[in-house]
Amino acid sequence: MTDAAILIRDARLLGEQTVDVLVREGRIAELGENLTAPESARVIEAEGLVLLPGLVDVHTHLREPGREDAETVQTGTRAAAAGGYTAVCAMANSDPVADTAGVVEQVQRLGQDAGWVEVRPVGAVTVGLQGERLSEIGAMADSRAQVRMFSDDGRCVHNPVLMRRALEYVKAFDGVIAQHAQEPLLTDGAQMNEGAVSAELGLAGWPAVAEESIIARDVLLAQHVGSRVHICHLSTKGSVEIVRWAKQRGIAVTAEATPHHLLLTDELARTYDPVYKVNPPLRTAEDVQALRAAVADGTIDVIGTDHAPHPVQDKECEWACAAMGMTGLETALSVVQQTLVDTGLITWADVARIMSADPARIARIPGQGRPIAVGEPANLVLVDPQARRIVVPEEHQSKGRNSPYRGLELPGRVMATVWEGHPTVLDGRMATPRTPEAEGARA
């Protein structure tokens, strides 16, 4: 059986004109005013709510297989649906590493069985993320998972010869290398952003040039090879300038910023609370402003959450011993609203581009990030932009409690998420997952 029809009434399409949307058999059947639907249709009253295409995250850590104490595909994808997402790209640093066709297919199956969002595995660039030899890139690309994005995220592909070979390899099937830009020799033992705060606190500094030097090298390699490179979690003003220069030269580079790098600064390290320890580190207020401007002018293409859940014991310890990373799927849209929409830097239509259309385009995910138009897959999210909420990580769907926004009031609330015609969130609460049987019937 397929899902019943859905009628969304009086939604603000991309924050502008009011429309009704009729969904049938997983697709948008009608779009207009005063639409009618069959008696069996589910009606969603959406007056005052902003209607966006379902969000797509190019940078999610689901941890499974191997680190189910931190997150599972089930809990991570529930978190994604709660945050308005209909697709996520699962990073490769699981255990075992997603460096073979078998592992990426396992991750894909886990996503299908969970039924909350589409899970697109990211393949490792090198075997075991060790940076010594290329992984089974071709086999992963040809597998049922049809991997198109490859990354050693968490580690940098710092060997330029390997990076060049990887770029050459993925060019054959229009893939992309997503680089974690961090020169390891410049960040050995680093604990936080190198600057005035690190000097005062006596913590080993993480210089901006460690990120910028890798980005500069890789855009030149991408130009030389004629391939696509994507920069993960760009965090410095200098990185913005390098990417902007590369785009002006026509180099096929895209870049992402995380919500936390758009809002938080290295001043928070003064608390010595490890919840603020992240890779790359929180930077200066000047860097934050540069990133916001770069999203607004298109230099930064997408928002990637870098959702990185950890068990409590890995975060509730002294700073030097703590794991790096923050959760982000359930708060990303709110942070983007606060830092970019409510400040007037971008519109809701821009949000649709940076959090849906362009992420799907970069990761080559068919059916995701599509315009809200008749005949398109019904991947949709309804947001109440007037709502306010205090962040309580214990209420999140993710296993991770390491949210840097604990106790903060953020704007916006996801009221409904619809994945190919199936509501996974309704009235601001989790609904039901899509069953594999329903998915098979629709196919």
Coordinates of C-alpha atoms in Angstrom, one line a residue:
M1 CA 0.0 0.0 0.0
T2 CA 1.1 3.5 -0.7
D3 CA 0.4 6.4 1.7
A4 CA -2.9 8.2 1.7
A5 CA -3.2 11.6 -0.1
I6 CA -2.1 14.7 1.8
L7 CA -3.6 18.1 1.5
I8 CA -1.4 21.0 2.9
R9 CA -3.6 24.1 3.3
D10 CA -2.4 27.7 3.3
A11 CA 1.3 27.3 3.5
R12 CA 3.7 30.1 2.6
L13 CA 5.7 28.7 -0.3
L14 CA 9.4 29.6 0.3
G15 CA 8.1 32.2 2.8
E16 CA 6.1 34.1 0.1
Q17 CA 2.7 33.4 -1.5
T18 CA 0.1 31.2 0.2
V19 CA -0.6 27.9 -1.6
D20 CA -2.3 24.6 -1.1
V21 CA -0.4 21.4 -2.0
L22 CA -2.0 18.1 -2.8
V23 CA 0.2 15.1 -2.5
R24 CA -0.7 11.7 -4.1
E25 CA 1.4 8.5 -4.4
G26 CA 4.5 10.2 -3.2
R27 CA 4.4 13.2 -5.6
I28 CA 3.0 16.7 -5.8
A29 CA -0.3 16.3 -7.7
E30 CA -1.6 19.8 -7.5
L31 CA -0.4 23.2 -6.4
G32 CA -2.7 26.2 -6.1
E33 CA -5.5 27.8 -4.1
N34 CA -8.6 26.3 -2.6
L35 CA -7.7 22.7 -3.6
T36 CA -9.9 19.8 -2.7
A37 CA -8.9 16.3 -1.8
P38 CA -10.5 12.9 -1.4
E39 CA -12.2 12.2 1.9
S40 CA -9.4 9.8 2.9
A41 CA -6.8 12.5 2.5
R42 CA -4.8 13.7 5.5
V43 CA -5.2 17.5 5.9
I44 CA -2.4 19.6 7.3
E45 CA -3.4 23.1 8.3
A46 CA -0.4 25.2 7.5
E47 CA -1.5 28.8 8.0
G48 CA 1.6 30.9 8.8
L49 CA 4.0 28.0 8.2
V50 CA 6.9 28.3 5.7
L51 CA 6.9 25.5 3.1
L52 CA 10.4 24.3 2.0
P53 CA 11.7 21.3 0.0
G54 CA 12.9 18.6 2.3
L55 CA 16.3 19.4 3.7
V56 CA 19.4 17.5 2.6
D57 CA 22.6 17.2 4.7
V58 CA 25.9 16.5 3.0
H59 CA 27.7 15.8 6.3
T60 CA 26.2 13.5 8.9
H61 CA 27.8 11.1 11.3
L62 CA 25.5 8.2 11.9
R63 CA 28.3 6.2 13.7
E64 CA 26.8 2.8 12.8
P65 CA 28.3 0.2 12.2
G66 CA 30.6 0.1 15.2
R67 CA 29.8 3.0 17.4
E68 CA 26.2 2.3 18.3
D69 CA 27.0 3.7 21.8
A70 CA 27.2 7.1 20.2
E71 CA 24.4 6.9 17.6
T72 CA 22.6 4.4 15.4
V73 CA 21.2 4.8 11.9
Q74 CA 17.8 4.6 13.6
T75 CA 18.3 7.4 16.1
G76 CA 20.4 9.5 13.8
T77 CA 17.8 9.4 11.0
R78 CA 15.0 10.1 13.5
A79 CA 17.0 13.2 14.5
A80 CA 17.3 14.2 10.8
A81 CA 13.5 13.9 10.2
A82 CA 12.8 15.9 13.4
G83 CA 15.1 18.6 11.9
G84 CA 13.3 18.7 8.6
Y85 CA 15.6 16.5 6.6
T86 CA 14.5 14.0 4.0
A87 CA 18.1 12.9 3.0
V88 CA 21.4 12.7 4.7
C89 CA 24.9 11.7 3.6
A90 CA 26.4 9.3 6.1
M91 CA 30.2 9.9 6.6
A92 CA 32.6 7.0 6.2
N93 CA 34.3 7.0 9.6
S94 CA 32.3 4.1 11.1
D95 CA 33.9 0.9 12.4
P96 CA 34.5 -0.9 10.0
V97 CA 35.2 2.1 7.8
A98 CA 32.9 2.5 4.8
D99 CA 35.7 1.8 2.4
T100 CA 34.1 -1.2 0.6
A101 CA 31.0 -1.9 -1.4
G102 CA 29.8 -4.2 1.4
V103 CA 29.9 -1.6 4.1
V104 CA 28.2 1.2 2.1
E105 CA 25.5 -1.2 1.1
Q106 CA 25.0 -2.2 4.8
V107 CA 24.6 1.5 5.7
Q108 CA 22.2 2.0 2.9
R109 CA 20.1 -1.0 4.0
L110 CA 20.1 0.2 7.6
G111 CA 18.7 3.5 6.4
Q112 CA 16.0 1.8 4.3
D113 CA 15.0 -0.3 7.3
A114 CA 14.8 2.7 9.6
G115 CA 12.5 4.5 7.2
W116 CA 12.9 8.1 8.4
V117 CA 15.0 9.7 5.7
E118 CA 17.0 8.6 2.6
V119 CA 20.5 7.6 3.6
R120 CA 23.2 8.1 1.1
P121 CA 26.5 6.5 2.2
V122 CA 29.8 8.5 1.8
G123 CA 32.7 6.3 0.8
A124 CA 36.1 6.6 2.3
V125 CA 38.8 7.9 0.0
T126 CA 41.6 5.8 1.5
V127 CA 41.5 2.3 3.1
G128 CA 40.7 2.6 6.8
L129 CA 41.0 6.4 6.5
Q130 CA 44.8 5.8 6.8
G131 CA 45.8 8.0 3.9
E132 CA 48.1 5.3 2.5
R133 CA 46.2 3.8 -0.5
L134 CA 42.9 4.4 -2.3
S135 CA 39.9 2.5 -1.2
E136 CA 37.5 0.5 -3.4
I137 CA 36.2 3.8 -5.0
G138 CA 35.0 2.2 -8.2
A139 CA 33.3 -0.8 -6.5
M140 CA 31.4 1.6 -4.2
A141 CA 30.4 3.7 -7.1
D142 CA 29.1 0.7 -9.0
S143 CA 27.4 -0.9 -5.9
R144 CA 23.7 -0.7 -5.1
A145 CA 24.5 2.3 -2.9
Q146 CA 25.8 4.2 -6.0
V147 CA 28.2 6.3 -4.0
R148 CA 29.1 9.6 -5.6
M149 CA 30.7 11.4 -2.6
F150 CA 34.0 10.2 -1.0
S151 CA 35.6 11.6 2.1
D152 CA 38.1 10.7 4.8
D153 CA 36.3 13.2 7.0
G154 CA 37.8 13.3 10.5
R155 CA 41.1 13.1 8.7
C156 CA 42.6 15.0 5.9
V157 CA 43.8 13.4 2.6
H158 CA 47.1 15.1 3.1
N159 CA 49.2 13.2 0.6
P160 CA 48.9 15.3 -2.6
V161 CA 49.6 12.3 -4.9
L162 CA 46.8 10.3 -3.4
M163 CA 44.5 13.4 -3.5
R164 CA 45.3 13.8 -7.2
R165 CA 44.6 10.2 -7.9
A166 CA 41.3 10.3 -6.1
L167 CA 40.2 13.3 -8.0
E168 CA 41.1 11.6 -11.3
Y169 CA 39.3 8.5 -10.3
V170 CA 35.9 10.1 -9.4
K171 CA 35.9 12.2 -12.5
A172 CA 35.1 9.2 -14.5
F173 CA 31.6 8.9 -12.9
D174 CA 31.0 12.5 -11.9
G175 CA 31.9 11.9 -8.3
V176 CA 33.3 14.4 -5.8
I177 CA 36.0 14.3 -3.1
A178 CA 34.9 16.0 0.1
Q179 CA 38.0 17.1 1.8
H180 CA 38.5 17.6 5.5
A181 CA 41.0 20.4 5.2
Q182 CA 43.5 20.0 8.0
E183 CA 47.3 19.8 7.6
P184 CA 48.2 17.3 10.4
L185 CA 51.7 18.6 10.9
L186 CA 50.3 22.1 11.7
T187 CA 47.7 20.8 14.2
D188 CA 49.5 18.1 16.1
G189 CA 48.2 18.3 19.7
A190 CA 46.0 21.4 18.8
Q191 CA 43.1 22.0 21.2
M192 CA 41.3 25.1 19.9
N193 CA 41.7 28.0 17.5
E194 CA 45.1 29.6 17.6
G195 CA 44.7 33.2 18.7
A196 CA 44.4 35.5 21.6
V197 CA 42.1 33.2 23.6
S198 CA 44.3 30.1 23.2
A199 CA 47.3 32.2 24.3
E200 CA 45.4 33.4 27.4
L201 CA 44.1 29.9 28.3
G202 CA 47.4 28.1 27.5
L203 CA 45.8 25.7 25.2
A204 CA 47.6 24.5 22.1
G205 CA 46.5 26.5 19.1
W206 CA 45.0 25.3 15.8
P207 CA 46.1 27.8 13.2
A208 CA 43.8 29.0 10.4
V209 CA 46.6 28.3 7.9
A210 CA 46.3 24.5 8.6
E211 CA 42.9 24.6 6.9
E212 CA 43.7 27.3 4.3
S213 CA 46.9 25.6 3.0
I214 CA 45.0 22.4 2.2
I215 CA 42.2 24.2 0.5
A216 CA 44.6 26.2 -1.7
R217 CA 46.4 23.0 -2.7
D218 CA 43.2 21.1 -3.5
V219 CA 41.5 23.7 -5.6
L220 CA 44.7 23.8 -7.7
L221 CA 44.7 20.0 -8.0
A222 CA 41.0 20.1 -8.9
Q223 CA 41.7 22.6 -11.6
H224 CA 44.6 20.6 -12.9
V225 CA 42.6 17.3 -13.1
G226 CA 39.3 18.9 -14.1
S227 CA 37.4 17.3 -11.3
R228 CA 35.1 18.3 -8.5
V229 CA 36.3 19.0 -4.9
H230 CA 34.1 19.9 -2.0
I231 CA 35.4 21.6 1.1
C232 CA 33.9 20.3 4.4
H233 CA 33.1 22.6 7.3
L234 CA 35.0 25.6 6.0
S235 CA 35.7 27.8 9.1
T236 CA 38.0 30.8 8.4
K237 CA 38.0 34.1 6.7
G238 CA 41.1 33.1 4.7
S239 CA 39.4 29.9 3.5
V240 CA 36.5 32.0 2.2
E241 CA 38.8 34.1 0.3
I242 CA 40.6 31.1 -1.3
V243 CA 37.3 29.5 -2.3
R244 CA 36.0 32.8 -3.7
W245 CA 39.2 33.2 -5.8
A246 CA 38.9 29.6 -7.1
K247 CA 35.3 30.1 -8.1
Q248 CA 36.3 33.2 -10.0
R249 CA 38.7 31.1 -12.0
G250 CA 36.1 28.6 -12.9
I251 CA 37.4 25.8 -10.7
A252 CA 34.8 23.2 -9.8
V253 CA 34.9 23.7 -6.0
T254 CA 32.0 23.8 -3.6
A255 CA 32.1 24.5 0.1
E256 CA 30.0 24.0 3.2
A257 CA 29.7 25.8 6.5
T258 CA 28.3 24.3 9.7
P259 CA 25.6 26.0 11.8
H260 CA 27.9 26.2 14.8
H261 CA 30.6 28.0 12.8
L262 CA 27.9 30.6 11.9
L263 CA 27.0 31.3 15.5
L264 CA 29.6 30.3 18.0
T265 CA 33.1 31.7 18.6
D266 CA 36.3 30.6 20.3
E267 CA 35.4 32.8 23.3
L268 CA 33.3 29.8 24.5
A269 CA 36.5 27.9 25.2
R270 CA 37.0 30.1 28.2
T271 CA 34.3 27.9 29.9
Y272 CA 36.6 24.8 29.5
D273 CA 33.3 23.0 28.7
P274 CA 34.2 20.2 26.2
V275 CA 30.9 20.6 24.4
Y276 CA 32.5 23.4 22.6
K277 CA 35.5 21.3 21.4
V278 CA 35.1 20.6 17.7
N279 CA 37.1 20.0 14.5
P280 CA 37.7 22.4 13.0
P281 CA 37.6 24.5 16.1
L282 CA 35.3 27.4 16.8
R283 CA 37.0 30.5 15.3
T284 CA 36.9 34.3 15.9
A285 CA 34.0 36.7 15.6
E286 CA 35.6 38.0 12.4
D287 CA 35.6 34.5 10.9
V288 CA 32.0 34.1 11.9
Q289 CA 31.0 37.3 10.1
A290 CA 33.1 36.3 7.0
L291 CA 31.3 32.9 6.8
R292 CA 27.8 34.5 7.1
A293 CA 28.7 36.9 4.3
A294 CA 30.1 34.1 2.2
V295 CA 26.8 32.1 2.5
A296 CA 24.9 35.2 1.5
D297 CA 27.0 35.9 -1.6
G298 CA 27.2 32.2 -2.7
T299 CA 30.9 31.6 -2.0
I300 CA 29.8 29.0 0.5
D301 CA 27.3 26.7 -1.3
V302 CA 25.6 24.7 1.5
I303 CA 25.0 24.2 5.2
G304 CA 26.3 20.9 6.4
T305 CA 25.5 20.0 10.0
D306 CA 28.6 17.8 10.7
H307 CA 26.3 16.2 13.2
A308 CA 28.8 14.3 15.5
P309 CA 27.1 12.6 18.5
H310 CA 29.3 11.2 21.3
P311 CA 28.6 9.1 24.4
V312 CA 28.4 11.2 27.6
Q313 CA 31.7 9.9 28.9
D314 CA 33.5 11.1 25.8
K315 CA 32.4 14.7 26.5
E316 CA 31.9 15.0 30.2
C317 CA 35.6 14.9 31.0
E318 CA 38.5 17.4 31.0
W319 CA 39.0 19.4 27.8
A320 CA 42.2 17.8 26.6
C321 CA 40.8 14.3 26.8
A322 CA 37.4 15.1 25.3
A323 CA 36.2 14.0 21.8
M324 CA 35.7 16.6 19.2
G325 CA 32.2 17.2 17.8
M326 CA 28.7 18.5 18.3
T327 CA 25.2 17.4 17.4
G328 CA 23.4 19.5 14.9
L329 CA 20.6 17.9 12.9
E330 CA 17.7 19.0 15.1
T331 CA 18.9 22.6 15.5
A332 CA 20.5 23.4 12.1
L333 CA 17.4 25.1 10.6
S334 CA 16.9 27.2 13.7
V335 CA 20.5 28.4 13.7
V336 CA 20.3 29.3 10.0
Q337 CA 17.1 31.2 10.6
Q338 CA 18.7 33.1 13.5
T339 CA 22.0 33.9 11.9
L340 CA 21.0 34.4 8.2
V341 CA 17.3 34.8 7.7
D342 CA 16.3 36.9 10.7
T343 CA 19.3 39.1 10.1
G344 CA 18.2 39.8 6.5
L345 CA 21.2 38.2 4.9
I346 CA 19.2 35.6 3.0
T347 CA 15.6 34.7 2.3
W348 CA 13.7 31.5 2.8
A349 CA 14.2 30.8 -0.9
D350 CA 17.9 30.9 -0.3
V351 CA 17.4 28.5 2.6
A352 CA 15.9 26.1 0.1
R353 CA 18.9 26.4 -2.1
I354 CA 21.6 26.1 0.6
M355 CA 19.9 23.4 2.6
S356 CA 18.2 21.3 -0.1
A357 CA 18.8 22.0 -3.8
D358 CA 22.6 22.5 -3.7
P359 CA 23.4 19.8 -1.2
A360 CA 21.4 17.3 -3.4
R361 CA 23.2 18.6 -6.5
I362 CA 26.7 18.3 -5.0
A363 CA 26.0 14.8 -3.6
R364 CA 24.2 13.8 -6.8
I365 CA 21.0 12.5 -5.0
P366 CA 18.2 12.0 -7.6
G367 CA 14.8 13.1 -6.4
Q368 CA 16.0 15.2 -3.5
G369 CA 16.3 19.0 -3.5
R370 CA 13.8 19.3 -6.3
P371 CA 11.5 22.4 -6.7
I372 CA 8.1 22.4 -5.1
A373 CA 6.2 21.8 -8.4
V374 CA 3.6 19.5 -9.8
G375 CA 5.1 16.1 -10.7
E376 CA 8.0 16.4 -8.3
P377 CA 8.7 14.0 -5.4
A378 CA 6.9 15.2 -2.3
N379 CA 9.9 15.9 -0.1
L380 CA 8.7 18.7 2.0
V381 CA 9.1 20.5 5.4
L382 CA 6.8 22.9 7.1
V383 CA 8.4 25.4 9.6
D384 CA 6.8 27.7 12.1
P385 CA 9.2 30.7 11.9
Q386 CA 7.5 32.5 14.8
A387 CA 8.0 29.7 17.3
R388 CA 10.7 30.0 19.9
R389 CA 12.2 27.1 21.9
I390 CA 14.8 26.5 24.6
V391 CA 17.2 23.8 23.5
V392 CA 17.0 20.7 25.8
P393 CA 19.3 18.0 24.3
E394 CA 17.6 15.3 26.5
E395 CA 14.5 15.9 24.4
H396 CA 16.3 15.3 21.1
Q397 CA 15.8 12.2 19.0
S398 CA 19.6 11.7 18.6
K399 CA 21.5 9.6 21.2
G400 CA 24.0 12.4 21.4
R401 CA 23.5 15.0 24.2
N402 CA 26.5 17.1 23.1
S403 CA 24.6 20.1 21.7
P404 CA 26.4 23.4 22.1
Y405 CA 23.1 25.2 22.2
R406 CA 21.8 23.8 25.6
G407 CA 19.7 26.4 27.3
L408 CA 19.7 28.8 24.3
E409 CA 16.5 30.1 22.9
L410 CA 16.4 29.5 19.1
P411 CA 13.7 30.5 16.6
G412 CA 11.7 28.3 14.4
R413 CA 10.2 24.8 14.8
V414 CA 9.7 22.0 12.3
M415 CA 6.0 21.2 12.3
A416 CA 5.9 18.6 9.6
T417 CA 8.4 16.6 7.5
V418 CA 7.2 14.6 4.5
W419 CA 9.5 12.2 2.7
E420 CA 8.2 11.1 -0.7
G421 CA 4.6 11.6 0.4
H422 CA 5.0 9.9 3.8
P423 CA 4.8 12.2 6.9
T424 CA 7.6 11.4 9.3
V425 CA 6.9 14.4 11.5
L426 CA 3.4 15.8 12.2
D427 CA 2.3 18.7 14.5
G428 CA 5.9 19.0 15.6
R429 CA 6.1 15.4 16.8
M430 CA 7.6 12.2 15.4
A431 CA 5.0 10.4 13.3
T432 CA 5.8 7.0 11.7
P433 CA 8.7 5.7 9.6
R434 CA 8.2 4.6 6.0
T435 CA 8.1 0.8 5.8
P436 CA 10.2 -1.1 3.3
E437 CA 6.9 -2.6 2.0
A438 CA 5.5 0.8 1.2
E439 CA 8.7 1.9 -0.4
G440 CA 8.6 -1.3 -2.6
A441 CA 5.0 -0.7 -3.6
R442 CA 5.7 2.9 -4.7
A443 CA 8.7 1.8 -6.7

